[in-house]
Short mmCIF file of C-alpha atoms in Angstrom, two decimals:
data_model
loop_
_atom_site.label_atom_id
_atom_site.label_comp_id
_atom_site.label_asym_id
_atom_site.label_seq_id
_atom_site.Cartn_x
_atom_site.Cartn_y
_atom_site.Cartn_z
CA UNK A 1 -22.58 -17.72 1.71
CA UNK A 2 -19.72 -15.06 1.94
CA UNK A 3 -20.49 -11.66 1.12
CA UNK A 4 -19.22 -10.48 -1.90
CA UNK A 5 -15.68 -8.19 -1.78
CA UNK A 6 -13.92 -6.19 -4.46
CA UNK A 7 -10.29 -4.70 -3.44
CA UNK A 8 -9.51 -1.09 -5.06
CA UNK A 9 -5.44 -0.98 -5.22
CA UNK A 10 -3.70 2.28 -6.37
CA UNK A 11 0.22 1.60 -6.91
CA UNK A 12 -0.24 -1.52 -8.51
CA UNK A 13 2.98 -1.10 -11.21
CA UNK A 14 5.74 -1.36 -8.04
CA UNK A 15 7.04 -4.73 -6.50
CA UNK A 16 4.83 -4.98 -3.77
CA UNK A 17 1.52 -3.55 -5.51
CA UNK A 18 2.45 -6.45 -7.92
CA UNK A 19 2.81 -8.84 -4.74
CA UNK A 20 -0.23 -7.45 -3.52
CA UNK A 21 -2.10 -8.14 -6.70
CA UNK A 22 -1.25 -11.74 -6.87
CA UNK A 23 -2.49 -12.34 -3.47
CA UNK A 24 -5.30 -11.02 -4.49
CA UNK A 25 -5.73 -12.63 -7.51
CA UNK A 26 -5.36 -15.94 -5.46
CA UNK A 27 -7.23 -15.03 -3.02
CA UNK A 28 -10.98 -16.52 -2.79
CA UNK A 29 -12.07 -14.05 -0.51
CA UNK A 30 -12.18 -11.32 -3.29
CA UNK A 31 -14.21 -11.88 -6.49
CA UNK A 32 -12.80 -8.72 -8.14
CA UNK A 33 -9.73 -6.26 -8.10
CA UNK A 34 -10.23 -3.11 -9.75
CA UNK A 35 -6.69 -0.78 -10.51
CA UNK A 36 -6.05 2.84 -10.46
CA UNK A 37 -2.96 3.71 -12.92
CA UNK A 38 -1.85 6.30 -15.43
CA UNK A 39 -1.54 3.51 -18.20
CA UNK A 40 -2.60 -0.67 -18.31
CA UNK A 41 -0.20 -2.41 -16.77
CA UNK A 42 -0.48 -5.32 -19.24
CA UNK A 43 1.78 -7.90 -16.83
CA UNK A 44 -1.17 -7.81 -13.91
CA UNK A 45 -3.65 -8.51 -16.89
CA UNK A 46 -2.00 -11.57 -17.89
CA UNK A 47 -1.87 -12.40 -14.14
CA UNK A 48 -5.65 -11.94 -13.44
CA UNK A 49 -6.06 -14.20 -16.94
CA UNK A 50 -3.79 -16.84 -15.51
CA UNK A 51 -5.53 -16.72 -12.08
CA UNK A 52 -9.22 -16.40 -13.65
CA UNK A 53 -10.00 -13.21 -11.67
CA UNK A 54 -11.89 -10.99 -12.89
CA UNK A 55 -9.62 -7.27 -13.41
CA UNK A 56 -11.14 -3.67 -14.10
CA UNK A 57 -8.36 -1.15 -14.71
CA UNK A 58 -9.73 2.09 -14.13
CA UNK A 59 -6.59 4.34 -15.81
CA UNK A 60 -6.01 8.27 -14.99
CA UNK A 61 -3.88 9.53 -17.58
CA UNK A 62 -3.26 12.97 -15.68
CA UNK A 63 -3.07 11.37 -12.68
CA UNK A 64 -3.88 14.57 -10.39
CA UNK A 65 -5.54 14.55 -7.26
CA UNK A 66 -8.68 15.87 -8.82
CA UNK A 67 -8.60 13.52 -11.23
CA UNK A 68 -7.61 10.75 -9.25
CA UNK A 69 -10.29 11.60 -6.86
CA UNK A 70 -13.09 11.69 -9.09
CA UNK A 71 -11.55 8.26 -10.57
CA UNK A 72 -12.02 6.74 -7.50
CA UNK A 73 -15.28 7.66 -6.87
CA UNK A 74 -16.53 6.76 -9.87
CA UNK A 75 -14.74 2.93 -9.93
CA UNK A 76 -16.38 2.45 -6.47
CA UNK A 77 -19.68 4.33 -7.00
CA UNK A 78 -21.90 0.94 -8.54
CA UNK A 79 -19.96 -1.72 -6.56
CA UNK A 80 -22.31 -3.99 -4.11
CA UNK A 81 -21.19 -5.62 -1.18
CA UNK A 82 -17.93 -4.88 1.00
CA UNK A 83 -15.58 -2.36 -0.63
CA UNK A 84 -11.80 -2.37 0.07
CA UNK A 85 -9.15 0.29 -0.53
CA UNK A 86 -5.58 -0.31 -0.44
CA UNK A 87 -2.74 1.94 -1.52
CA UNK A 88 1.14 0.97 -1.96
CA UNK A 89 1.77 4.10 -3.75
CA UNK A 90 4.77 6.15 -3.45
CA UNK A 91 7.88 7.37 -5.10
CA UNK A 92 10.36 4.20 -4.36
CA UNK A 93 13.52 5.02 -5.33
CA UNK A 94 14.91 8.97 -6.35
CA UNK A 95 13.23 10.09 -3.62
CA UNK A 96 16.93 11.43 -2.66
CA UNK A 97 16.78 13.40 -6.36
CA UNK A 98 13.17 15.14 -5.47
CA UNK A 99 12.27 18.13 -3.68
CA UNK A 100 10.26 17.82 -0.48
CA UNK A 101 7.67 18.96 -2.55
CA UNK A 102 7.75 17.05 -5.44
CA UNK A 103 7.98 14.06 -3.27
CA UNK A 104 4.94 15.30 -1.45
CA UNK A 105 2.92 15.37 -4.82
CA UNK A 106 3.15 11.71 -4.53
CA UNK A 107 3.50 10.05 -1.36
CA UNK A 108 1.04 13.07 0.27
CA UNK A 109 -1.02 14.40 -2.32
CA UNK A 110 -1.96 11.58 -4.43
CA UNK A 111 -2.79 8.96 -1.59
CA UNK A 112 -4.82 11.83 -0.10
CA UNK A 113 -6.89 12.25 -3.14
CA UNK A 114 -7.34 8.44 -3.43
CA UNK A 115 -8.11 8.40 0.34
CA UNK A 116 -10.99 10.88 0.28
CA UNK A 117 -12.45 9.68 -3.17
CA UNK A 118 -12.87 6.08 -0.83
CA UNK A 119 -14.63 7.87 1.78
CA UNK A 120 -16.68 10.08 -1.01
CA UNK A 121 -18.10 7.26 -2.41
CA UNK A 122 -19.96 5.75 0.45
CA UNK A 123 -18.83 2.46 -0.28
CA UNK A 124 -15.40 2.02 1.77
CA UNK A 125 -14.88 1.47 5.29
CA UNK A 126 -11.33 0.52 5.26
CA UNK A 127 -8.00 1.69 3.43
CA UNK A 128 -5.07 -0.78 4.15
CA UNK A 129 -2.32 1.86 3.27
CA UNK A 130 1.67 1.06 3.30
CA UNK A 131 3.93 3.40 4.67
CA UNK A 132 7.25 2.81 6.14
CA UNK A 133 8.92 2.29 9.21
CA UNK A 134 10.30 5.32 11.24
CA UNK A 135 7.34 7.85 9.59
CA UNK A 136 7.17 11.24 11.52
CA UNK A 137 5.01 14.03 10.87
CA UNK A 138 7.51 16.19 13.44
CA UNK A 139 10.51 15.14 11.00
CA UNK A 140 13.24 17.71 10.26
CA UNK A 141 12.01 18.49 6.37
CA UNK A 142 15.86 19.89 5.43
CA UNK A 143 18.67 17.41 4.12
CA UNK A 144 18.91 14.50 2.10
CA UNK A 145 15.27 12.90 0.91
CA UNK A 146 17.09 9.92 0.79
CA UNK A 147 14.62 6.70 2.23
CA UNK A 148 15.40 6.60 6.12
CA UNK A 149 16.59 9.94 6.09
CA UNK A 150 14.77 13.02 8.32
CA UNK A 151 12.96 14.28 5.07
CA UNK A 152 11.70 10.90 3.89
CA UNK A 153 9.99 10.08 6.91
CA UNK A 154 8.69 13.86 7.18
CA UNK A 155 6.97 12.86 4.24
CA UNK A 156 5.82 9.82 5.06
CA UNK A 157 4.57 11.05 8.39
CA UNK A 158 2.35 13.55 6.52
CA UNK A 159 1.01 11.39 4.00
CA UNK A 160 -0.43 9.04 7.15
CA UNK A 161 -2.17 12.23 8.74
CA UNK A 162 -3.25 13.16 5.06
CA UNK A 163 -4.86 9.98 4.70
CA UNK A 164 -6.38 9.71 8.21
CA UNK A 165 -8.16 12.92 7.47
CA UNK A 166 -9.46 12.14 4.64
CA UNK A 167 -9.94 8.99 4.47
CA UNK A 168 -12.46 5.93 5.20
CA UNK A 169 -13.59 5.83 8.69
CA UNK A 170 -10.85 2.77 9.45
CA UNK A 171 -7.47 3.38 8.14
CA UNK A 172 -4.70 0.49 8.61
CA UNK A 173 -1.51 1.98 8.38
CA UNK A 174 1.67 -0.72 7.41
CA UNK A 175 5.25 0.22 8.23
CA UNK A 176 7.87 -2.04 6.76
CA UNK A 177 11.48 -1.63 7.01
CA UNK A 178 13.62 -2.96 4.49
CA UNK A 179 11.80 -4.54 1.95
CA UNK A 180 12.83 -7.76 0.48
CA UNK A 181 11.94 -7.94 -3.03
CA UNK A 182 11.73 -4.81 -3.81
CA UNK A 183 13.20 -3.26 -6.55
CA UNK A 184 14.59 -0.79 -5.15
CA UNK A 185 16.21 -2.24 -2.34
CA UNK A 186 19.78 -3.00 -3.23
CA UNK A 187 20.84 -6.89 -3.83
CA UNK A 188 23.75 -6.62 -0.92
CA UNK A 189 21.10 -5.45 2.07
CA UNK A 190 18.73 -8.01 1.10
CA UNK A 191 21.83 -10.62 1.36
CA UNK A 192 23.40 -9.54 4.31
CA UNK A 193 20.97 -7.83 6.35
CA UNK A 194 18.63 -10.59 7.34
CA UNK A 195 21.82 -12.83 8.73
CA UNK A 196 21.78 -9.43 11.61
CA UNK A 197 18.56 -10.18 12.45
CA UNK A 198 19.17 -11.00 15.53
CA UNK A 199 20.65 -7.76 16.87
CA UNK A 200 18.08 -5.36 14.68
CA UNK A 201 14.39 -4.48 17.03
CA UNK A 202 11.63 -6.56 15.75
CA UNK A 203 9.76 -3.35 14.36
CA UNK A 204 12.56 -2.73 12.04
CA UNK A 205 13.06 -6.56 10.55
CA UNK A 206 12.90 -6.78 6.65
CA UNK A 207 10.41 -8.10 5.20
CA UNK A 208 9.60 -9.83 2.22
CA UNK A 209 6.90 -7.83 -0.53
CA UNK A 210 4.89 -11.35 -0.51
CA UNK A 211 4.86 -10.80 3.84
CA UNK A 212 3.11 -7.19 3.51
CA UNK A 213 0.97 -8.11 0.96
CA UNK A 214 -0.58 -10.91 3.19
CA UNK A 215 -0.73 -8.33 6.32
CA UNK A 216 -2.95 -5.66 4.53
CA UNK A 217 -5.03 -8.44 2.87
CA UNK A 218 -5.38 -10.22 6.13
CA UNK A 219 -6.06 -6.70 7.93
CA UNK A 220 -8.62 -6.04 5.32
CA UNK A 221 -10.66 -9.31 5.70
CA UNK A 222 -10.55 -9.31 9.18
CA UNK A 223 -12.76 -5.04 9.01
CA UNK A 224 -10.60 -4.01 11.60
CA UNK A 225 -12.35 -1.96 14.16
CA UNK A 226 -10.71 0.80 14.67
CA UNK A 227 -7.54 2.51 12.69
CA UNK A 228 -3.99 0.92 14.04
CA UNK A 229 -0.30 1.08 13.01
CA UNK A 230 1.32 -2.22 12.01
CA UNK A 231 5.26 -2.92 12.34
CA UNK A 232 6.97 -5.86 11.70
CA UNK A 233 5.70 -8.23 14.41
CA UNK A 234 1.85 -7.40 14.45
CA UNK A 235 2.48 -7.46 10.42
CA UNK A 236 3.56 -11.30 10.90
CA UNK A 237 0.46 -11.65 13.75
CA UNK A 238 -1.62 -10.28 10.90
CA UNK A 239 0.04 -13.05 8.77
CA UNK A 240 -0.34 -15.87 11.46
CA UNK A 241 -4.35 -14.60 12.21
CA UNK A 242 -5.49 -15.65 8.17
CA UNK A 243 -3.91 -18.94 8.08
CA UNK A 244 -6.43 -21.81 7.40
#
């Protein structure tokens, strides 16, 4: 018999935590999903009814990092058999509006605080975390916070290191480029954009929300060994490894 597995998602109201739910929802490999979010998100309730998955949302109405700490801790603290985290929070689009550190609040800050209330709990190994492609710690923080810009990936840089810090003892970090699907990614670029292809280095290909969904899932089932960085191509090796 296969061990029972319940997947812990924070970020779960954006295009590809709503992706990611819905793989996970029809996925047999998990027998629960439980949510972290400031309010119910009443669309992934009606999808867990439709799918006949059992749901938990776990909200934080002040969603601080003490508070979303603690909320962590506690959703994972009487869960038996294998525990999985996986976080596809962050600020989407605006991030051009923010200051560097009101984008950190988010993208650093919170995943941090959902990162170390995994490892705090003794029950999770693994956090299958999304990023994005071009993330750099050593970023120039000045200029636009624009997504691709210097200051964007400065901040997405940090939040990795945050995470790796404080986080499970295995930490799968994703790094899409352009996401297709996405909300925030403008109609045009998804059109035109994939017909360039061709010319554009494999770890900077868009990708679909459905395509990283099935990478961290994948990654997750699979209990890495050891914490890795996934691009485009090992993304879509990920992919190709949990086909039937």
């Amino acid at each position: 018999m296969s061990r029972k597995r319940t997947a812990i998602v924070l970020g779960g109201s954006g295009s590809v935590g709503a992706a990611l739910l819905r793989e996970l929802f029809h996925d047999d490999g998990f027998d629960a999903v439980i949510t972290l979010s400031r309010r119910s998100l009443p669309e992934v309730v009606a999808m867990a009814r439709t799918a006949g998955r059992s749901l938990v949302e776990k909200l934080v109405p002040e969603m601080n990092p003490a508070a979303l700490a603690a909320a962590t801790i506690d959703a994972a603290r009487d869960l038996d058999g294998d525990v999985e985290g996986f976080s596809v929070l962050g600020v989407g689009a605006g991030t051009a509006k923010l200051t560097l550190e009101e984008h950190r609040a988010v993208d650093v800050a919170l995943n941090e605080a959902f990162a170390r209330g995994l490892r705090d709990s003794g029950k999770v190994r693994h956090l299958a975390f999304m990023s994005a492609a071009g993330a750099d710690p050593t970023a120039k923080a000045s200029g636009s916070g624009a997504a691709g810009m210097s200051r964007y990936n400065r901040v997405k840089g940090e939040s990795e290191e945050a995470v790796r810090a404080s986080g499970p003892a295995i930490v799968s970090v994703f790094r899409p480029a352009m996401i297709i699907g996405s909300q925030h990614t403008p109609w045009l670029l998804e059109k035109t954009l994939p017909l360039f292809s061709f010319l554009t280095p494999a770890k900077y290909k868009s990708i679909r929300v459905e395509q990283i969904a099935r990478a961290m899932i994948a990654a997750a089932k699979h209990h890495p060994a050891t914490s890795a960085t996934y691009h485009y191509p090992e993304m879509m090796a990920l992919i190709a490894s949990g086909q039937p």
